[in-house]
PDB file of C-alpha atoms in Angstrom:
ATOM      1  CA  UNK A   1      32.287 -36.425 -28.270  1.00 51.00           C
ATOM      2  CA  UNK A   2      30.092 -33.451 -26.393  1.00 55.00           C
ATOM      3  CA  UNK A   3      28.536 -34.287 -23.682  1.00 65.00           C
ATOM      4  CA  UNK A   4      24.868 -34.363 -23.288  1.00 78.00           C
ATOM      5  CA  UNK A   5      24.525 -35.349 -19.332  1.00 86.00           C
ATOM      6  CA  UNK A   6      21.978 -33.356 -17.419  1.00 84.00           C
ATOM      7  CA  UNK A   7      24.913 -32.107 -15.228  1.00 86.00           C
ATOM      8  CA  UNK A   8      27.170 -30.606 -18.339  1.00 85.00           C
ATOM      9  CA  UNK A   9      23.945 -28.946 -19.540  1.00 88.00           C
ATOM     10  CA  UNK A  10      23.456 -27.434 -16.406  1.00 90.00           C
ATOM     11  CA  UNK A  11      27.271 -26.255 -16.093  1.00 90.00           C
ATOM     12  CA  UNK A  12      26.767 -24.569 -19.733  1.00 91.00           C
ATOM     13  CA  UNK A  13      23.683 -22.914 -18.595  1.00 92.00           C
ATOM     14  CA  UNK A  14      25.340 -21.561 -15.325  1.00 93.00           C
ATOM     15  CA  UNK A  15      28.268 -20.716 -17.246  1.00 93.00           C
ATOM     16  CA  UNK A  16      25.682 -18.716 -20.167  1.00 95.00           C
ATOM     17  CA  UNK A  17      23.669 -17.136 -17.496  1.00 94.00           C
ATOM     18  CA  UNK A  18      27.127 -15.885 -15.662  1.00 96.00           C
ATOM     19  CA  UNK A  19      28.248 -14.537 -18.299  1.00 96.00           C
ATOM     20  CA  UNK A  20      24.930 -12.642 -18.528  1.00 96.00           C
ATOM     21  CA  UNK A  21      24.770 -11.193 -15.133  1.00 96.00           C
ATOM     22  CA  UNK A  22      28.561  -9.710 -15.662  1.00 97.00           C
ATOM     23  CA  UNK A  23      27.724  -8.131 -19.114  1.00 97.00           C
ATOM     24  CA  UNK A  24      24.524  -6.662 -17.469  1.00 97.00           C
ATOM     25  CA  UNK A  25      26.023  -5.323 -14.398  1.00 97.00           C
ATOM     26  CA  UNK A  26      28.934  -4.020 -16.400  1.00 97.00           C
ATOM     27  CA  UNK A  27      26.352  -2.182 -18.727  1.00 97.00           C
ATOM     28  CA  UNK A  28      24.103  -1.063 -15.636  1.00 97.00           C
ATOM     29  CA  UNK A  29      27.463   0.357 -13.765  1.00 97.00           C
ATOM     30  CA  UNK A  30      28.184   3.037 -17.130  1.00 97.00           C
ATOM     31  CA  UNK A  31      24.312   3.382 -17.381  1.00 97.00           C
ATOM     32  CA  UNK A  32      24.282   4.694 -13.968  1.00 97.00           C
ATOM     33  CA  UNK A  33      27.966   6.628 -13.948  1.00 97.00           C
ATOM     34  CA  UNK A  34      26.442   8.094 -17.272  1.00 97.00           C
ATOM     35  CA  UNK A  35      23.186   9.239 -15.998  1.00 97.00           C
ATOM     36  CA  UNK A  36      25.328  10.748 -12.717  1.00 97.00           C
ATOM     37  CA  UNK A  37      27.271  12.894 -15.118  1.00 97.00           C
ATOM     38  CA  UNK A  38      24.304  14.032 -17.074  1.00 97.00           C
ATOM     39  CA  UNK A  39      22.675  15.338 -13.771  1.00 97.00           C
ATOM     40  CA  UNK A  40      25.934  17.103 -13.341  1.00 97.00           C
ATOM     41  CA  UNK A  41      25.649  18.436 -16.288  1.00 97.00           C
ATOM     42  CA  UNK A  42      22.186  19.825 -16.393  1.00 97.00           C
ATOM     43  CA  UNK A  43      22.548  20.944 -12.918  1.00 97.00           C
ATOM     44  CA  UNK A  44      25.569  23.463 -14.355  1.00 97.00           C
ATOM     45  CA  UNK A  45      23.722  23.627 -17.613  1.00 97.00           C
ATOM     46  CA  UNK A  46      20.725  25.401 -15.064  1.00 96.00           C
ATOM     47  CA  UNK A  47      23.239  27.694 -13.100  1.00 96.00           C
ATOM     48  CA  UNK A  48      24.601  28.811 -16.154  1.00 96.00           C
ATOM     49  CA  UNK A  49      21.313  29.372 -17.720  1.00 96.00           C
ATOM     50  CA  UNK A  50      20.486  31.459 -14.434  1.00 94.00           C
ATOM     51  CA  UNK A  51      23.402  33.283 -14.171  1.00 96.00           C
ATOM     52  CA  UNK A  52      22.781  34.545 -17.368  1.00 96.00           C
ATOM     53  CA  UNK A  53      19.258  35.438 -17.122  1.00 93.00           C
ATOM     54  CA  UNK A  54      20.535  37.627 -13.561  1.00 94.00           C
ATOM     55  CA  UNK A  55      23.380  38.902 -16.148  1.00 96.00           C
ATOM     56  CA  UNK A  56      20.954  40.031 -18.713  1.00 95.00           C
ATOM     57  CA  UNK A  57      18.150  41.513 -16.104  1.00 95.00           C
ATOM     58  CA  UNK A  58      20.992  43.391 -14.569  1.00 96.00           C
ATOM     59  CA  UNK A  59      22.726  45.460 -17.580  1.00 96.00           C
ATOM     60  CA  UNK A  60      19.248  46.493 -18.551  1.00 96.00           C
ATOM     61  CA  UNK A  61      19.044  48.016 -14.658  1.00 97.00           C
ATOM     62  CA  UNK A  62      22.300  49.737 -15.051  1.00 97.00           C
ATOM     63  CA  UNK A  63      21.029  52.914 -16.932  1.00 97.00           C
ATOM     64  CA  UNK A  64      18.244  53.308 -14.196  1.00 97.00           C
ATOM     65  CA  UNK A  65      20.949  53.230 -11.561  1.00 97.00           C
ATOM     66  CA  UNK A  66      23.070  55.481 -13.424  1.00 97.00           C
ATOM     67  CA  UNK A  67      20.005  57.695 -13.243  1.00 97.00           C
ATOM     68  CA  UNK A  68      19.744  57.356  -9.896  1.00 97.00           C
ATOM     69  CA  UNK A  69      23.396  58.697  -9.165  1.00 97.00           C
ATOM     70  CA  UNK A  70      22.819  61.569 -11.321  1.00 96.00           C
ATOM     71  CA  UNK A  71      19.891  62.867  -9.541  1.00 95.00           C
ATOM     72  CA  UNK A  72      22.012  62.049  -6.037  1.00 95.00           C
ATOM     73  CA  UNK A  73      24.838  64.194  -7.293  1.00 95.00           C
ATOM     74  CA  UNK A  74      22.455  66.875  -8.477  1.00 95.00           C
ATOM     75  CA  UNK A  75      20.903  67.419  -5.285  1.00 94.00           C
ATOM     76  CA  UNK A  76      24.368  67.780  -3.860  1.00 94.00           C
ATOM     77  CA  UNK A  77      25.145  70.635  -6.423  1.00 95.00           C
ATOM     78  CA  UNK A  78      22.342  72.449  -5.350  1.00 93.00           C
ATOM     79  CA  UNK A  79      18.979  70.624  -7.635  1.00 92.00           C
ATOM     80  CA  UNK A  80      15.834  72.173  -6.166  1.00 94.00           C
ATOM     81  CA  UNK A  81      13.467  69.440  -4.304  1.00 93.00           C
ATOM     82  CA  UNK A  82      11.215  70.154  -7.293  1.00 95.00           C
ATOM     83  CA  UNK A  83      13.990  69.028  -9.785  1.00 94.00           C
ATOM     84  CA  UNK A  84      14.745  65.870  -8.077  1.00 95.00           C
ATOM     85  CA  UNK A  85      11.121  64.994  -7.113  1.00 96.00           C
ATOM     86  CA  UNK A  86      10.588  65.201 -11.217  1.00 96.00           C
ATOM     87  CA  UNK A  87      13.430  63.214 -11.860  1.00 96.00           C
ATOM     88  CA  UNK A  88      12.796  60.673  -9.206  1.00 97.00           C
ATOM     89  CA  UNK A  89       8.970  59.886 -11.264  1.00 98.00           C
ATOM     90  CA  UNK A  90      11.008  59.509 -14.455  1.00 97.00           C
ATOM     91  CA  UNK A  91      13.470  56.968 -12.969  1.00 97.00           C
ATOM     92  CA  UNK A  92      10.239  55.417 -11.294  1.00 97.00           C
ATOM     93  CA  UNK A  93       8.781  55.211 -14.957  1.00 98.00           C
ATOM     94  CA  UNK A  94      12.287  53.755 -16.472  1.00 97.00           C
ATOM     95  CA  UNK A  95      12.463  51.091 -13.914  1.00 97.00           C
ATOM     96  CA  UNK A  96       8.918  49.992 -14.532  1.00 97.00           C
ATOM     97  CA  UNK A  97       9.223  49.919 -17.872  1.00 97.00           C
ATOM     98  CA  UNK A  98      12.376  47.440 -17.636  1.00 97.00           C
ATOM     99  CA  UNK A  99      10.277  45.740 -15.668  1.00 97.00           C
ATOM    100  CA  UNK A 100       7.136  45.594 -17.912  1.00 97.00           C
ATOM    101  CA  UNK A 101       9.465  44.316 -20.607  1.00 96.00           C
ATOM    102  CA  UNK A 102      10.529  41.339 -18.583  1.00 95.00           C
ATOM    103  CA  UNK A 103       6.846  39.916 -17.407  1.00 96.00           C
ATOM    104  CA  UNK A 104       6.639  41.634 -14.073  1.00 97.00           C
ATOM    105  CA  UNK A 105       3.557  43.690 -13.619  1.00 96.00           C
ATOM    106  CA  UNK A 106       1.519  45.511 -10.692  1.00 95.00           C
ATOM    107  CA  UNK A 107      -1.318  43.595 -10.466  1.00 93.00           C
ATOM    108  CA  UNK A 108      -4.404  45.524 -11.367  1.00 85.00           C
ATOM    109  CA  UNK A 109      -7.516  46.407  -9.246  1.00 81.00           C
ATOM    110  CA  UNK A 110     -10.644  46.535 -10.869  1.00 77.00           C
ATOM    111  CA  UNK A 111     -13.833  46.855  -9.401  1.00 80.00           C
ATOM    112  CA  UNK A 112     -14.264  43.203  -7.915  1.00 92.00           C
ATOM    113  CA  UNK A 113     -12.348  41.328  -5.840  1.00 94.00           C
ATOM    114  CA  UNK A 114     -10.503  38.251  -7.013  1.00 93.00           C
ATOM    115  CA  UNK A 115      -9.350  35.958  -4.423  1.00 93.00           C
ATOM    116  CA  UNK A 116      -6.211  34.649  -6.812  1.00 93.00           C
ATOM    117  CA  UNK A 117      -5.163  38.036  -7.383  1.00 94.00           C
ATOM    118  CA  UNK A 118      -6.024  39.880  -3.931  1.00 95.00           C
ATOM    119  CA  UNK A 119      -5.965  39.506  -0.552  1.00 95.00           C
ATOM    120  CA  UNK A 120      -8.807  40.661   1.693  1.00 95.00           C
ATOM    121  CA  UNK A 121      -7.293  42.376   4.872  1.00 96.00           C
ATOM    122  CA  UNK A 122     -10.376  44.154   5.943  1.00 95.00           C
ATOM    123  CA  UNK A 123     -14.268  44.224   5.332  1.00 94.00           C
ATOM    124  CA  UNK A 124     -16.139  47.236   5.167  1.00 93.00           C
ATOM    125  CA  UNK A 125     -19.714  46.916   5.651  1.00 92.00           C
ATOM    126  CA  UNK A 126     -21.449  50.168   3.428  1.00 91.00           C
ATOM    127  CA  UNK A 127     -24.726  50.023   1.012  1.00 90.00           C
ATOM    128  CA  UNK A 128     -23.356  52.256  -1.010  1.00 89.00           C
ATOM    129  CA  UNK A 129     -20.922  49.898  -2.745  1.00 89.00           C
ATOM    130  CA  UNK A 130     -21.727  46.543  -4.574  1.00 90.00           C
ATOM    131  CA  UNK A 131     -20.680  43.488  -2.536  1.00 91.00           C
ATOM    132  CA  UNK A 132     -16.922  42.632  -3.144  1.00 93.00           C
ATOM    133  CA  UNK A 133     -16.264  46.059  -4.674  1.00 93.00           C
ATOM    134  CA  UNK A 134     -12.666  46.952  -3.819  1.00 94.00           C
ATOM    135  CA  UNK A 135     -12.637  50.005  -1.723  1.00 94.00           C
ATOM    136  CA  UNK A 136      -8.659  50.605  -1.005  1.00 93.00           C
ATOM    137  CA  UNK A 137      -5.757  49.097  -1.915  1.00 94.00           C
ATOM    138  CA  UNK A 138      -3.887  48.894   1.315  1.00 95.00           C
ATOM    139  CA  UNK A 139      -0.555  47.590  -0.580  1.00 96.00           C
ATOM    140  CA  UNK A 140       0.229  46.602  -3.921  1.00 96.00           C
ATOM    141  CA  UNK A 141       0.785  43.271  -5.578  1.00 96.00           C
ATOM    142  CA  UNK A 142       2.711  42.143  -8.474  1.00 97.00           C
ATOM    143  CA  UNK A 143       2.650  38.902 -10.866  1.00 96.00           C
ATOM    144  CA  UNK A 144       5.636  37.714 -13.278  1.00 97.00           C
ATOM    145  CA  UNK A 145       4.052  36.870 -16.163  1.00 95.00           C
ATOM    146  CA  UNK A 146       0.958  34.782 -15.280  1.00 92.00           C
ATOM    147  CA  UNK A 147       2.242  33.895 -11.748  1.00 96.00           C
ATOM    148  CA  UNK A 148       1.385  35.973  -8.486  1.00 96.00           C
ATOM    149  CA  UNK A 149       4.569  37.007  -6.485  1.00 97.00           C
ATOM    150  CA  UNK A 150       2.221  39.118  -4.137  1.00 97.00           C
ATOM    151  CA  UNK A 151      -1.297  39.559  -3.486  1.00 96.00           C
ATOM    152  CA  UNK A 152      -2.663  43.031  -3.917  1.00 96.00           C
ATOM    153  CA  UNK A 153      -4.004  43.751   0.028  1.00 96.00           C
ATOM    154  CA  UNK A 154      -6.951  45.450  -0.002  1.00 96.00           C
ATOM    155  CA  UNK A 155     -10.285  46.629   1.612  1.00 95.00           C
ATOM    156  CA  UNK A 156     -13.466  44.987   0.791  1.00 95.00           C
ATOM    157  CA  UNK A 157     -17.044  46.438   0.499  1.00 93.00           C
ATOM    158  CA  UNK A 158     -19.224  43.909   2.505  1.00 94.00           C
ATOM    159  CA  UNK A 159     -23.326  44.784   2.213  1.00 90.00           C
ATOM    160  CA  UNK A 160     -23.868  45.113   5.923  1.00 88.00           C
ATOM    161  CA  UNK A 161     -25.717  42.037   7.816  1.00 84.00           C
ATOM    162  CA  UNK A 162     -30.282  41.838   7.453  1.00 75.00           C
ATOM    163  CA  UNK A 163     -32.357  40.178   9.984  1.00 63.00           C
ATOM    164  CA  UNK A 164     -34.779  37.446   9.266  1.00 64.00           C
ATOM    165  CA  UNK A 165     -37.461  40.161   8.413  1.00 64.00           C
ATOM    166  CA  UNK A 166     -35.293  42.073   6.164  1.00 59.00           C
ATOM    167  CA  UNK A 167     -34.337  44.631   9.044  1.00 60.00           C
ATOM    168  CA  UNK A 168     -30.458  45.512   9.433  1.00 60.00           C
ATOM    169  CA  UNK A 169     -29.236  44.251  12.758  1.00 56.00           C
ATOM    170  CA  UNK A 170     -27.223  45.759  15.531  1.00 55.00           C
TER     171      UNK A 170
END
């Protein structure tokens, strides 16, 4: 005959419930040693992917340094300054072009100053400019793709301050 008594219903739902909690903890412990492994794993998944990238970057930069040691050793066989000046701008070129072909860029200056592409290191108050008209670049920036790595500094044409009646103040 079962049993029916509040007390053996209660020890069959402590005993259900028990059972439960084990299986649950159980499947929560290889839930959590399985997510720990996958963060291993895209963690060397992501060096990998870098090292890579660095790998690939550098072999296209080898024939630009190769360049570089042949105009070093033709200097010291006697290249005129001339020579090597002309082969130092076609290096220059080569490297920018291995650069261009990977998404990193000089970043342009037109005619107006843009604050998310330039950085303002000096004013220049003149009438003969239109207000926020780049004068000078006083060094160059560069983007990677979309993304600024370094403000272009440069000079800014300010139109020089008025006084209430329109006269230019000292």
């Amino acid at each position: 005959m079962v049993e029916n008594t509040p007390e053996a219903v209660e020890e069959d739902l402590i005993e259900k419930l028990t059972k439960e909690k084990e299986q649950l903890t159980k499947y929560l412990r290889q839930l959590k040693a399985e997510f720990e492994n996958f963060k291993k794993d895209a963690l060397r998944d992501r060096e990998m992917i870098l090292k890579n990238a660095n790998e690939y970057l550098l072999t296209k930069l080898i024939p630009v340094l190769d360049d570089l040691e042949r105009a070093f050793n033709a200097v010291e066989q006697g290249a005129t300054f001339e020579d090597f000046y002309k082969g130092m701008k076609l290096i220059y070129k080569k490297l920018w072009r291995v650069l261009n072909d990977e998404g990193f860029f000089k970043i342009g200056v037109g005619q107006k100053f843009d604050p998310f592409e330039h950085e303002a290191v000096e004013r220049v108050e003149t009438e003969e400019k239109e207000e926020y008209d780049i004068l000078e670049v006083v060094e160059n920036g560069y983007k990677y793709h979309s993304k600024v790595l370094k403000p272009a500094k440069v000079k800014v044409a300010v139109k020089p301050p008025r006084g209430d009646d329109g006269a230019q103040t000292v």
